[in-house]
Coordinates of C-alpha atoms in Angstrom, one line a residue:
M30 CA -92.8 27.9 -18.7
S31 CA -89.2 26.8 -19.4
I32 CA -88.4 23.5 -21.2
F33 CA -86.9 22.2 -17.9
S34 CA -90.0 23.0 -15.9
F35 CA -92.1 21.4 -18.6
L36 CA -90.0 18.2 -18.6
K37 CA -90.0 18.1 -14.8
K38 CA -93.8 18.3 -14.8
R39 CA -94.1 15.6 -17.4
L40 CA -91.7 13.3 -15.6
K41 CA -93.6 13.8 -12.4
N42 CA -96.8 12.8 -14.1
F43 CA -95.1 9.7 -15.6
Q44 CA -93.8 8.8 -12.1
T45 CA -97.3 9.1 -10.7
I46 CA -98.8 6.8 -13.4
S47 CA -95.9 4.4 -13.1
E48 CA -96.2 4.0 -9.3
L49 CA -100.0 3.6 -9.6
V50 CA -100.1 1.2 -12.6
I51 CA -97.0 0.3 -14.4
F52 CA -94.7 -0.7 -11.5
P53 CA -97.3 -3.0 -9.9
V54 CA -98.1 -4.7 -13.2
L55 CA -94.4 -5.2 -13.9
L56 CA -93.8 -6.6 -10.4
F57 CA -96.7 -9.0 -10.9
L58 CA -95.5 -10.2 -14.4
Y59 CA -91.7 -10.2 -14.0
P60 CA -91.5 -13.4 -11.9
F61 CA -93.1 -15.3 -14.8
V62 CA -90.1 -14.6 -17.1
A63 CA -88.8 -18.0 -18.3
V64 CA -91.6 -19.9 -16.4
N65 CA -91.7 -22.4 -19.3
Q66 CA -88.0 -23.0 -19.2
G67 CA -86.3 -26.1 -17.8
I68 CA -87.1 -29.7 -16.9
D69 CA -85.2 -30.6 -13.7
L70 CA -85.5 -34.2 -12.6
S71 CA -83.9 -33.5 -9.2
D72 CA -85.2 -30.8 -6.7
V73 CA -88.0 -29.3 -8.8
T74 CA -89.8 -32.5 -9.7
Y75 CA -88.9 -34.0 -6.3
S76 CA -90.9 -31.3 -4.6
L77 CA -93.7 -31.6 -7.1
G78 CA -93.8 -35.4 -6.6
N79 CA -94.0 -34.8 -2.8
Y80 CA -97.1 -32.6 -3.4
Q81 CA -98.7 -35.1 -5.8
F82 CA -97.9 -38.2 -3.7
F83 CA -98.6 -36.5 -0.4
D84 CA -100.0 -39.6 1.3
A85 CA -97.0 -41.7 0.4
M86 CA -94.5 -39.1 1.5
D87 CA -92.1 -39.6 4.4
T88 CA -94.0 -38.5 7.5
N89 CA -90.9 -37.0 9.2
W90 CA -90.2 -34.8 6.2
K91 CA -93.8 -34.0 5.7
L92 CA -94.3 -32.8 9.3
S93 CA -91.0 -30.8 9.3
I94 CA -92.4 -28.7 6.4
F95 CA -96.1 -29.3 7.1
I96 CA -97.8 -26.1 5.8
P97 CA -96.0 -26.0 2.4
S98 CA -96.5 -29.8 2.0
L99 CA -100.2 -29.5 2.6
A100 CA -100.5 -26.3 0.5
G101 CA -98.6 -27.9 -2.4
H102 CA -100.8 -31.0 -2.2
L103 CA -104.0 -28.9 -2.3
M104 CA -102.7 -26.9 -5.2
T105 CA -102.5 -30.1 -7.3
Y106 CA -106.3 -30.1 -7.4
L107 CA -106.4 -26.6 -9.1
P108 CA -107.3 -26.4 -12.8
G109 CA -104.3 -26.9 -14.9
A110 CA -102.1 -28.1 -12.0
G111 CA -101.8 -31.6 -13.5
T112 CA -98.8 -30.5 -15.4
M113 CA -95.4 -29.2 -14.3
L114 CA -96.0 -26.0 -16.2
G115 CA -99.3 -25.5 -14.4
M116 CA -97.7 -25.9 -11.0
K117 CA -94.9 -23.6 -11.9
I118 CA -97.4 -20.9 -12.8
Y119 CA -99.4 -21.3 -9.6
T120 CA -96.3 -21.3 -7.4
T121 CA -94.9 -18.2 -9.2
L122 CA -97.8 -16.3 -7.9
F123 CA -96.3 -16.5 -4.4
V124 CA -93.3 -14.4 -5.6
S125 CA -95.6 -11.9 -7.4
M126 CA -97.6 -11.6 -4.2
M127 CA -94.5 -11.0 -2.0
A128 CA -93.2 -8.2 -4.3
L129 CA -96.6 -6.5 -4.4
I130 CA -97.1 -6.8 -0.6
V131 CA -93.8 -5.1 0.0
Y132 CA -94.4 -2.5 -2.7
Y133 CA -97.8 -1.3 -1.3
A134 CA -96.7 -1.7 2.4
L135 CA -93.6 0.4 2.1
K136 CA -94.9 3.1 -0.3
T137 CA -95.8 5.4 2.5
I138 CA -92.2 5.6 3.8
I139 CA -90.0 4.8 0.7
P140 CA -90.6 6.3 -2.8
G141 CA -92.5 3.9 -5.1
W142 CA -89.8 3.9 -7.8
M143 CA -87.2 2.9 -5.2
I144 CA -89.3 0.0 -3.9
F145 CA -89.9 -1.1 -7.5
I146 CA -86.1 -1.2 -8.2
G147 CA -85.6 -3.0 -4.9
E148 CA -88.2 -5.6 -5.7
W149 CA -86.9 -5.9 -9.3
I150 CA -83.5 -6.8 -7.8
A151 CA -85.1 -9.3 -5.3
I152 CA -87.0 -11.1 -8.1
S153 CA -84.0 -11.1 -10.4
L154 CA -81.9 -12.8 -7.8
S155 CA -84.5 -15.4 -6.6
W156 CA -82.6 -18.4 -8.0
C157 CA -84.5 -21.1 -6.1
P158 CA -87.2 -22.9 -8.0
Y159 CA -90.6 -21.3 -7.1
V160 CA -92.1 -24.8 -6.7
I161 CA -90.0 -25.3 -3.5
L162 CA -92.7 -23.8 -1.3
Y163 CA -91.0 -24.2 2.0
N164 CA -88.6 -21.5 1.0
Y165 CA -91.1 -19.1 -0.5
M166 CA -93.8 -19.6 2.1
T167 CA -91.1 -18.9 4.7
Y168 CA -90.3 -15.6 2.9
L169 CA -94.0 -14.8 2.5
F170 CA -94.9 -15.3 6.2
M171 CA -91.6 -13.5 7.3
I172 CA -92.5 -10.5 5.1
L173 CA -96.1 -10.4 6.4
G174 CA -94.9 -10.8 10.0
L175 CA -92.2 -8.1 9.8
L176 CA -94.3 -5.6 7.9
L177 CA -97.1 -5.9 10.5
L178 CA -94.4 -5.6 13.3
L179 CA -93.0 -2.5 11.6
D180 CA -96.5 -1.1 11.1
G181 CA -97.4 -1.7 14.7
I182 CA -94.2 -0.1 16.0
M183 CA -94.1 2.9 13.8
T184 CA -97.7 3.8 13.0
F185 CA -100.3 2.8 15.5
E186 CA -101.1 3.0 19.2
G187 CA -103.5 1.3 21.5
R188 CA -105.8 -1.4 20.2
K189 CA -104.8 -1.0 16.5
Q190 CA -101.2 -1.5 17.5
D191 CA -102.0 -4.6 19.6
I192 CA -103.8 -6.1 16.7
R193 CA -100.9 -5.6 14.3
L194 CA -98.3 -6.9 16.8
F195 CA -100.5 -10.0 17.5
L196 CA -100.9 -10.7 13.8
A197 CA -97.1 -10.2 13.4
G198 CA -96.6 -12.9 16.0
V199 CA -99.2 -15.2 14.3
F200 CA -97.4 -15.1 10.9
L201 CA -94.0 -15.7 12.4
G202 CA -95.4 -18.5 14.6
C203 CA -97.0 -20.1 11.5
N204 CA -93.5 -20.1 10.0
V205 CA -92.4 -22.7 12.4
L206 CA -94.8 -25.1 10.7
V207 CA -93.6 -24.0 7.3
R208 CA -90.1 -25.1 8.1
L209 CA -89.0 -26.1 11.6
P210 CA -85.7 -24.2 11.6
N211 CA -87.8 -21.0 11.2
V212 CA -88.2 -21.2 15.0
L213 CA -85.1 -19.0 14.9
E214 CA -87.4 -16.2 13.6
A215 CA -88.6 -15.8 17.2
S216 CA -85.4 -13.6 17.5
F217 CA -87.2 -11.0 15.4
I218 CA -88.6 -9.8 18.7
L219 CA -85.3 -8.0 19.1
I220 CA -86.6 -5.5 16.5
L221 CA -89.3 -4.6 19.0
F222 CA -86.7 -4.3 21.8
F223 CA -84.6 -2.0 19.6
A224 CA -87.6 0.1 18.7
V225 CA -88.5 0.7 22.4
Y226 CA -84.9 1.6 23.1
V227 CA -84.5 4.2 20.3
N228 CA -87.9 5.6 21.0
K229 CA -87.0 6.0 24.7
E230 CA -90.2 4.2 25.8
K231 CA -90.9 2.7 29.2
I232 CA -90.2 -0.8 30.3
Q233 CA -93.9 -1.4 30.8
T234 CA -94.5 -0.6 27.1
L235 CA -91.9 -3.2 26.2
I236 CA -93.4 -5.9 28.4
H237 CA -96.9 -5.2 27.0
R238 CA -95.9 -5.3 23.4
T239 CA -93.7 -8.3 23.8
A240 CA -96.5 -10.2 25.5
V241 CA -98.9 -9.4 22.6
C242 CA -96.3 -10.6 20.1
V243 CA -95.6 -13.8 22.1
V244 CA -99.3 -14.6 22.4
G245 CA -99.7 -14.2 18.6
Y246 CA -96.6 -16.3 18.0
I247 CA -97.9 -19.1 20.2
A248 CA -101.3 -19.0 18.5
G249 CA -99.7 -19.0 15.0
A250 CA -97.6 -22.0 15.9
V251 CA -100.2 -24.0 17.9
I252 CA -103.1 -23.9 15.4
P253 CA -101.3 -25.6 12.5
L254 CA -99.5 -27.8 15.0
M255 CA -102.8 -29.1 16.3
I256 CA -103.9 -29.8 12.7
A257 CA -100.7 -31.8 12.1
I258 CA -101.2 -33.7 15.3
F259 CA -104.8 -34.4 14.5
M260 CA -103.8 -35.8 11.1
Y261 CA -100.8 -37.9 12.2
G262 CA -100.9 -38.1 16.0
P263 CA -98.6 -36.8 18.7
S264 CA -96.2 -39.7 18.5
A265 CA -95.5 -39.0 14.8
Y266 CA -94.7 -35.4 15.6
A267 CA -92.4 -36.4 18.5
S268 CA -90.7 -38.9 16.2
M269 CA -90.2 -36.2 13.6
L270 CA -88.5 -33.9 16.2
K271 CA -86.2 -36.7 17.2
W272 CA -85.3 -37.4 13.6
L273 CA -84.7 -33.8 12.8
S274 CA -82.5 -33.3 15.8
S275 CA -80.4 -36.3 14.8
V276 CA -80.0 -34.9 11.3
S277 CA -79.1 -31.3 12.3
G278 CA -77.1 -32.4 15.4
D279 CA -74.6 -34.5 13.4
S280 CA -71.4 -32.6 13.5
G281 CA -70.5 -33.8 10.1
N282 CA -73.8 -32.8 8.6
S283 CA -74.0 -29.8 6.3
H284 CA -77.3 -28.7 7.9
S285 CA -75.8 -28.4 11.5
M286 CA -75.7 -25.0 13.1
A287 CA -71.9 -25.0 13.2
A288 CA -71.6 -25.9 9.5
T289 CA -74.1 -23.3 8.2
T290 CA -72.5 -20.6 10.3
L291 CA -69.0 -21.4 9.0
L292 CA -70.3 -21.5 5.4
T293 CA -72.0 -18.1 5.8
L294 CA -68.9 -16.5 7.3
N295 CA -66.7 -17.9 4.6
A296 CA -69.0 -16.4 2.0
Y297 CA -68.7 -13.0 3.5
K298 CA -64.9 -13.3 3.8
T299 CA -64.7 -14.3 0.1
T300 CA -66.8 -11.3 -1.0
A301 CA -65.0 -8.9 1.3
S302 CA -61.7 -9.9 -0.3
K303 CA -63.2 -9.2 -3.8
M304 CA -64.4 -5.8 -2.6
A305 CA -61.1 -4.9 -1.0
V306 CA -59.8 -3.4 -4.2
M307 CA -62.5 -0.8 -4.0
I308 CA -61.1 0.7 -0.9
P309 CA -57.9 2.2 -2.4
C310 CA -59.9 3.3 -5.4
I311 CA -62.2 5.3 -3.1
V312 CA -59.4 6.6 -1.0
V313 CA -57.4 7.8 -4.0
G314 CA -60.6 9.4 -5.5
V315 CA -61.4 11.2 -2.2
I316 CA -57.8 12.6 -2.1
L317 CA -58.0 13.6 -5.8
F318 CA -61.2 15.5 -5.4
Y319 CA -60.1 17.1 -2.1
L320 CA -57.0 18.5 -3.8
I321 CA -59.1 19.7 -6.7
S322 CA -61.6 21.4 -4.3
K323 CA -58.7 23.3 -2.7
R324 CA -57.1 24.4 -6.0
A325 CA -57.8 27.8 -7.4
G326 CA -60.0 27.3 -10.5
G327 CA -60.6 23.7 -9.5
I328 CA -64.2 24.0 -10.8
K329 CA -62.8 24.1 -14.4
I330 CA -61.4 20.6 -14.2
L331 CA -64.0 19.1 -11.8
N332 CA -66.2 17.6 -14.5
I333 CA -63.2 16.2 -16.3
A334 CA -62.0 14.6 -13.1
K335 CA -65.5 13.0 -12.6
I336 CA -65.5 11.6 -16.1
I337 CA -62.0 10.1 -15.6
Y338 CA -63.0 8.6 -12.3
L339 CA -66.1 7.1 -13.8
G340 CA -63.9 5.6 -16.5
G341 CA -61.8 4.1 -13.7
I342 CA -64.9 2.5 -12.2
L343 CA -65.6 1.0 -15.6
V344 CA -62.1 -0.4 -15.7
L345 CA -62.7 -1.9 -12.2
V346 CA -65.9 -3.6 -13.5
K347 CA -63.9 -4.9 -16.5
F348 CA -61.3 -6.2 -14.0
Y349 CA -64.1 -8.1 -12.1
F350 CA -65.3 -9.7 -15.4
A351 CA -61.7 -10.6 -16.4
T352 CA -61.0 -12.3 -13.1
G353 CA -64.3 -14.2 -13.0
V354 CA -65.9 -12.2 -10.1
F355 CA -68.7 -11.3 -12.5
T356 CA -69.4 -13.5 -15.6
T357 CA -71.6 -13.5 -18.7
N358 CA -72.7 -17.1 -17.9
Y359 CA -76.3 -15.9 -17.5
W360 CA -77.5 -19.5 -17.3
Y361 CA -75.5 -20.0 -14.0
Y362 CA -75.2 -18.5 -10.6
D363 CA -71.7 -17.1 -11.0
S364 CA -73.0 -14.4 -13.3
M365 CA -74.8 -12.7 -10.4
F366 CA -73.7 -14.2 -7.1
Q367 CA -70.7 -12.0 -6.2
A368 CA -72.6 -8.9 -7.4
A369 CA -75.5 -9.9 -5.1
M370 CA -73.1 -10.5 -2.3
M371 CA -71.5 -7.1 -2.7
F372 CA -75.0 -5.6 -2.5
I373 CA -75.6 -7.5 0.7
V374 CA -72.3 -6.5 2.2
L375 CA -73.2 -2.9 1.3
S376 CA -76.5 -3.4 3.1
L377 CA -74.7 -4.8 6.1
V378 CA -72.4 -1.8 6.3
L379 CA -75.3 0.7 6.1
D380 CA -77.3 -1.3 8.6
I381 CA -74.5 -1.4 11.1
L382 CA -73.7 2.3 10.7
D383 CA -77.4 3.1 11.2
I384 CA -77.6 1.0 14.4
V385 CA -74.3 2.2 15.8
S386 CA -75.5 5.8 15.2
A387 CA -78.7 5.0 17.0
F388 CA -76.8 4.0 20.1
A389 CA -74.5 6.9 19.7
E390 CA -77.4 9.3 19.5
R391 CA -79.0 7.8 22.5
L392 CA -75.8 8.2 24.5
D393 CA -75.1 11.7 23.2
F394 CA -72.0 10.7 21.2
V395 CA -71.0 11.8 17.7
V396 CA -73.5 10.3 15.2
I397 CA -71.9 8.7 12.2
M398 CA -75.0 8.4 10.0
P399 CA -77.9 10.8 10.6
G400 CA -81.4 9.2 10.5
T401 CA -84.8 9.2 12.0
Q402 CA -85.9 6.6 14.6
G403 CA -88.0 4.9 11.9
E404 CA -85.0 4.6 9.6
R405 CA -83.0 3.1 12.4
I406 CA -85.7 0.5 13.1
M407 CA -85.8 -0.5 9.4
A408 CA -82.0 -0.8 9.4
F409 CA -82.2 -3.2 12.3
L410 CA -84.9 -5.2 10.6
S411 CA -82.8 -5.4 7.5
L412 CA -79.8 -6.6 9.5
M413 CA -81.9 -9.3 11.3
V414 CA -83.2 -10.6 8.0
I415 CA -79.7 -10.9 6.6
V416 CA -78.4 -12.7 9.7
I417 CA -81.4 -15.1 10.3
T418 CA -82.2 -16.2 6.7
P419 CA -79.2 -18.5 6.0
F420 CA -79.5 -20.5 9.3
G421 CA -80.6 -24.1 8.8
S422 CA -79.4 -24.2 5.1
D423 CA -76.3 -25.7 3.6
N424 CA -76.5 -23.5 0.6
Y425 CA -73.8 -21.0 1.5
T426 CA -75.4 -17.5 1.5
F427 CA -77.7 -18.3 -1.4
P428 CA -80.7 -18.2 0.9
I429 CA -80.3 -14.5 1.7
V430 CA -79.5 -13.8 -2.0
N431 CA -82.9 -15.4 -2.6
N432 CA -84.7 -13.3 0.1
L433 CA -84.0 -9.6 -0.6
F434 CA -87.6 -8.6 -0.8
L435 CA -87.4 -6.4 2.3
V436 CA -83.6 -5.8 2.4
A437 CA -83.2 -4.4 -1.1
P438 CA -85.6 -1.4 -0.9
I439 CA -84.4 -0.6 2.6
T440 CA -80.8 -0.6 1.4
L441 CA -81.6 1.7 -1.6
A442 CA -83.5 4.1 0.7
Q443 CA -80.4 4.1 3.0
L444 CA -78.1 4.9 0.1
R445 CA -80.3 7.8 -1.0
R446 CA -80.5 9.2 2.5
V447 CA -76.7 9.0 3.1
A448 CA -75.9 10.5 -0.3
R449 CA -78.4 13.4 0.2
R450 CA -77.2 14.2 3.8
A451 CA -73.6 13.9 2.9
T452 CA -74.0 16.8 0.4
S453 CA -76.6 18.8 2.4
V454 CA -74.0 19.6 5.1
H455 CA -72.2 21.7 2.5
M456 CA -75.3 23.7 1.6
P457 CA -74.8 27.4 2.5
R458 CA -77.5 29.0 4.6
T459 CA -78.1 31.6 2.0
G460 CA -78.7 28.9 -0.7
L461 CA -77.2 28.6 -4.1
R462 CA -78.3 32.0 -5.5
T463 CA -75.0 32.9 -7.2
Q464 CA -72.8 31.0 -9.6
E465 CA -69.9 31.4 -7.1
A466 CA -72.0 29.7 -4.4
R467 CA -72.9 26.9 -6.7
D468 CA -69.3 26.3 -7.7
K469 CA -68.1 26.3 -4.1
F470 CA -70.9 23.8 -3.2
D471 CA -69.9 21.5 -6.1
L472 CA -66.3 21.6 -5.1
E473 CA -67.0 20.8 -1.4
C474 CA -69.4 18.0 -2.4
A475 CA -66.8 16.5 -4.8
V476 CA -65.1 14.5 -2.0
H477 CA -68.2 12.3 -1.8
F478 CA -68.2 11.5 -5.5
P479 CA -65.9 8.4 -5.3
W480 CA -67.9 6.4 -2.6
K481 CA -71.2 7.5 -4.0
Y482 CA -70.5 6.2 -7.5
M483 CA -68.8 3.1 -6.2
C484 CA -72.1 2.3 -4.5
V485 CA -74.0 3.2 -7.7
M486 CA -71.8 0.8 -9.6
I487 CA -72.7 -2.1 -7.2
V488 CA -76.4 -1.3 -7.6
L489 CA -76.3 -1.0 -11.4
V490 CA -74.2 -4.2 -11.8
V491 CA -76.6 -6.2 -9.6
I492 CA -79.6 -4.9 -11.6
I493 CA -78.0 -5.7 -15.0
Q494 CA -76.5 -9.0 -14.0
G495 CA -79.6 -10.0 -12.1
T496 CA -82.0 -9.2 -14.9
L497 CA -79.9 -11.1 -17.5
F498 CA -79.6 -14.0 -15.0
K499 CA -83.3 -14.0 -14.6
A500 CA -83.9 -14.2 -18.3
G501 CA -81.2 -16.9 -19.0
Y502 CA -81.4 -19.2 -15.9
S503 CA -83.3 -22.3 -15.2
F504 CA -82.5 -24.5 -12.2
V505 CA -80.1 -27.3 -13.1
D506 CA -81.4 -27.6 -16.7
G507 CA -78.9 -25.9 -19.1
A508 CA -76.5 -25.1 -16.3
D509 CA -73.6 -25.9 -18.7
G510 CA -74.7 -23.3 -21.1
R511 CA -76.5 -25.5 -23.6
P512 CA -79.7 -23.8 -25.0
R513 CA -83.1 -25.0 -23.9
D514 CA -84.7 -25.2 -27.3
S515 CA -86.4 -28.6 -27.3
K516 CA -89.7 -29.9 -26.0
V517 CA -90.7 -33.3 -24.6
T518 CA -93.7 -34.1 -26.7
S519 CA -94.6 -37.6 -25.5
V520 CA -94.9 -36.9 -21.7
D521 CA -98.1 -35.2 -20.8
K522 CA -96.8 -34.0 -17.4
L523 CA -94.0 -32.0 -19.1
E524 CA -96.2 -30.4 -21.8
G525 CA -95.3 -26.8 -22.8
L526 CA -91.8 -26.8 -21.2
Y527 CA -88.5 -26.2 -23.0
T528 CA -85.3 -28.1 -22.1
T529 CA -81.9 -29.0 -23.7
S530 CA -82.0 -31.4 -26.6
D531 CA -80.0 -34.0 -24.6
N532 CA -82.4 -33.9 -21.7
A533 CA -85.4 -34.1 -24.0
A534 CA -84.0 -37.0 -25.8
E535 CA -83.1 -38.9 -22.6
I536 CA -86.6 -38.4 -21.1
E537 CA -88.3 -39.4 -24.4
K538 CA -86.1 -42.5 -24.6
L539 CA -86.9 -43.5 -21.0
Y540 CA -90.6 -42.9 -21.5
K541 CA -90.6 -45.1 -24.6
V542 CA -89.0 -47.9 -22.6
F543 CA -91.6 -47.7 -19.9
K544 CA -94.4 -47.5 -22.5
D545 CA -93.1 -50.4 -24.6
N546 CA -92.8 -52.6 -21.5
D547 CA -96.1 -51.6 -20.0
L548 CA -94.5 -50.4 -16.8
F549 CA -96.8 -47.4 -15.9
D550 CA -99.1 -49.6 -13.8
H551 CA -96.2 -50.5 -11.5
E552 CA -94.9 -48.5 -8.6
L553 CA -91.4 -47.0 -9.1
L554 CA -88.4 -47.2 -6.9
Q555 CA -85.8 -44.5 -7.7
F556 CA -82.2 -44.5 -6.6
G557 CA -79.9 -41.7 -7.7
E558 CA -80.1 -38.1 -8.6
S559 CA -83.3 -38.1 -10.6
P560 CA -86.0 -38.4 -7.9
G561 CA -88.6 -36.6 -10.1
L562 CA -89.1 -39.4 -12.6
S563 CA -92.1 -40.8 -10.6
Y564 CA -93.7 -37.3 -10.9
A565 CA -92.9 -36.9 -14.6
F566 CA -94.1 -40.4 -15.5
D567 CA -97.1 -40.3 -13.0
M568 CA -95.9 -43.4 -11.2
K569 CA -96.5 -43.9 -7.5
P570 CA -93.3 -44.2 -5.4
A571 CA -92.7 -47.7 -4.1
I572 CA -91.3 -46.5 -0.7
Y573 CA -91.6 -43.4 1.5
T574 CA -89.2 -41.3 -0.6
T575 CA -88.1 -40.8 -4.2
W576 CA -84.7 -39.6 -3.1
P577 CA -83.2 -42.3 -0.8
T578 CA -79.6 -41.2 -1.4
L579 CA -80.2 -38.1 0.8
E580 CA -78.3 -38.3 4.1
S581 CA -81.5 -37.6 6.0
N582 CA -82.8 -41.0 4.7
T583 CA -80.8 -43.3 7.0
V584 CA -79.5 -46.8 6.0
D585 CA -81.7 -48.5 8.5
I586 CA -84.9 -46.7 7.4
F587 CA -84.1 -47.5 3.7
D588 CA -83.5 -51.1 4.6
D589 CA -86.8 -51.4 6.4
A590 CA -88.6 -49.7 3.6
L591 CA -87.3 -52.3 1.1
M592 CA -88.2 -55.2 3.3
N593 CA -91.8 -54.0 3.6
I594 CA -92.5 -53.5 -0.1
S595 CA -95.6 -55.6 -0.8
A596 CA -95.3 -55.8 -4.6
R597 CA -92.1 -55.7 -6.6
P598 CA -91.7 -52.3 -8.2
V599 CA -89.9 -51.1 -11.3
I600 CA -86.4 -49.9 -10.2
I601 CA -84.4 -47.2 -11.9
T602 CA -80.9 -46.2 -10.8
D603 CA -78.1 -44.0 -11.9
A604 CA -75.8 -45.9 -14.3
D605 CA -72.6 -45.5 -12.4
M606 CA -73.7 -45.4 -8.8
M607 CA -70.5 -46.8 -7.3
T608 CA -68.3 -44.1 -8.7
E609 CA -70.9 -41.4 -8.2
Y610 CA -71.2 -42.1 -4.5
Q611 CA -67.7 -43.4 -3.7
D612 CA -67.2 -40.7 -1.1
S613 CA -70.4 -41.4 0.7
P614 CA -70.2 -44.5 2.9
S615 CA -73.9 -44.4 3.9
V616 CA -75.1 -44.3 0.3
L617 CA -72.7 -47.1 -0.6
S618 CA -74.3 -49.2 2.1
K619 CA -77.7 -48.4 0.6
I620 CA -76.5 -49.5 -2.8
D621 CA -75.4 -52.8 -1.3
I622 CA -78.8 -53.3 0.2
L623 CA -80.6 -52.3 -3.0
L624 CA -78.4 -54.7 -5.1
D625 CA -79.1 -57.5 -2.7
Y626 CA -82.8 -56.8 -3.0
I627 CA -82.6 -56.9 -6.8
A628 CA -80.6 -60.1 -6.8
S629 CA -82.9 -61.9 -4.4
N630 CA -86.2 -60.8 -6.1
D631 CA -85.6 -62.0 -9.7
Y632 CA -85.1 -58.7 -11.7
N633 CA -84.1 -58.3 -15.3
I634 CA -82.4 -55.2 -16.9
V635 CA -84.6 -53.9 -19.7
F636 CA -82.8 -50.7 -20.4
E637 CA -79.3 -49.4 -19.8
D638 CA -77.4 -46.4 -21.1
E639 CA -74.8 -43.9 -19.8
N640 CA -77.3 -42.3 -17.4
Y641 CA -79.8 -44.9 -16.2
I642 CA -80.4 -48.6 -15.6
V643 CA -84.0 -49.9 -15.5
Y644 CA -84.8 -53.1 -13.6
V645 CA -88.1 -54.9 -14.1
P646 CA -89.3 -57.9 -12.0
C647 CA -89.7 -61.1 -14.0
D648 CA -93.1 -62.6 -14.4

């Protein structure tokens, strides 16, 4: 046995062990990297506070994200969930679960090592705090629904197929009660339509399968809806729908359909402009390698040309770092965002080529990108996930960056397929038996080298930048680059977590003020950008929300809430509210209402610094 055969056998054995044991273990553990990092008093603790104080939570908001709100509340009763770290650990399990579900579900059609890399990328780029369950439960139910849909379309027939299609509908229907804008996921039925088209199946088949999916979808939506209506009544749900419609329908609101669409398109435009420099690099490379392939004795300089071209790609990467497209700020989004967007654009290009080729093949036209019917269906699924995910969010394209669990492995499989088939067309029928045949094959394949390795560059950069980002990032906390090397020792809720020294000192200082003034028995009214203080200090919110400055909390509702407070609460506000919200007329109106309440209800200031003011009612 030659040394190469020996190494190949050993590598194959290692791959088998890795796919069976190592990869699943890593995918389970990787989301827990930096789980003890960061104390964010905005979104993270706001969500945790909503889970803990579920009964006091705004009914409109609670019903609009009913399933994650209820799930988060139930999780607070689990052992160890009484601390922020405990809840972070429990919610991280959702991400581990998603990665493993995709890994095992796709292993029969995509190599395990490729799915592992795809899930590694997806976990690395999942920037949103895991405690925000309405995002991660959306992804979980979407993944389950789409995998069952894919399984039903591609694998089974008859009753087994109907069961899978029904369950796919159930999970996607449930997603409506996870987050109401998820109703747009009903459009995933287009995947079924596309599959029937490429498989050349009868219209009766389409009608039957669609009916099964729709029945499942209705069942999935109706069951949790009935639970919500049983808990709060039909009038409360109708009121929530009216409230949500007014919020999303506001033309000036960042959550409106028009606003989210424009933000998404602008993001792709920005990334496309950054990637434009790759096009001349690829074109020049293709011309260079074509000329070499036609030159007598070109094989002698082929490897040198490849090394030079790879050097050019490294120069391009350096250029991207120098111009801020990529950064080494691994504590912030800019380190990975454009790399992730380039990967998504690459995925879009491959998906569109696959889908166009499917239609071309059906119409007997020239096929741009060869592929099986199953590969076409997966490409369409990937495209639908990319298109649907950002809707209903005002976070640019960050939602799809956060949801690559299905897209990433499909994209890697597409790249591998295209690269293999681009070179296989040059394979002589007689094989590569002679050195002359091998040299000729290498020369003919050389024209594909530039675009292949430009794609490899994008994948490698997103893996490296994503991994370093995952290790260095914590939502909000330390976003300016300051190290998270301090602990808050006096606050039980925050036990075991690391934060910046300034944040730790501020929290400790505030906690001491509350303790010295015996304020923990009071309810807490928060106004500003630290809605998580009621959670951190274990103080019940005085009104329906801990974040009244949000646009969804209207001036009238806030005014009514203040007027209906039975016992005067402790009030904490941001120190410089007037300057902070000078561009928000509605928040300024709320500030006026709050200051009138403070003035007319006999409050004293017991603490004031550059960040907060604490008001306490006089005895």
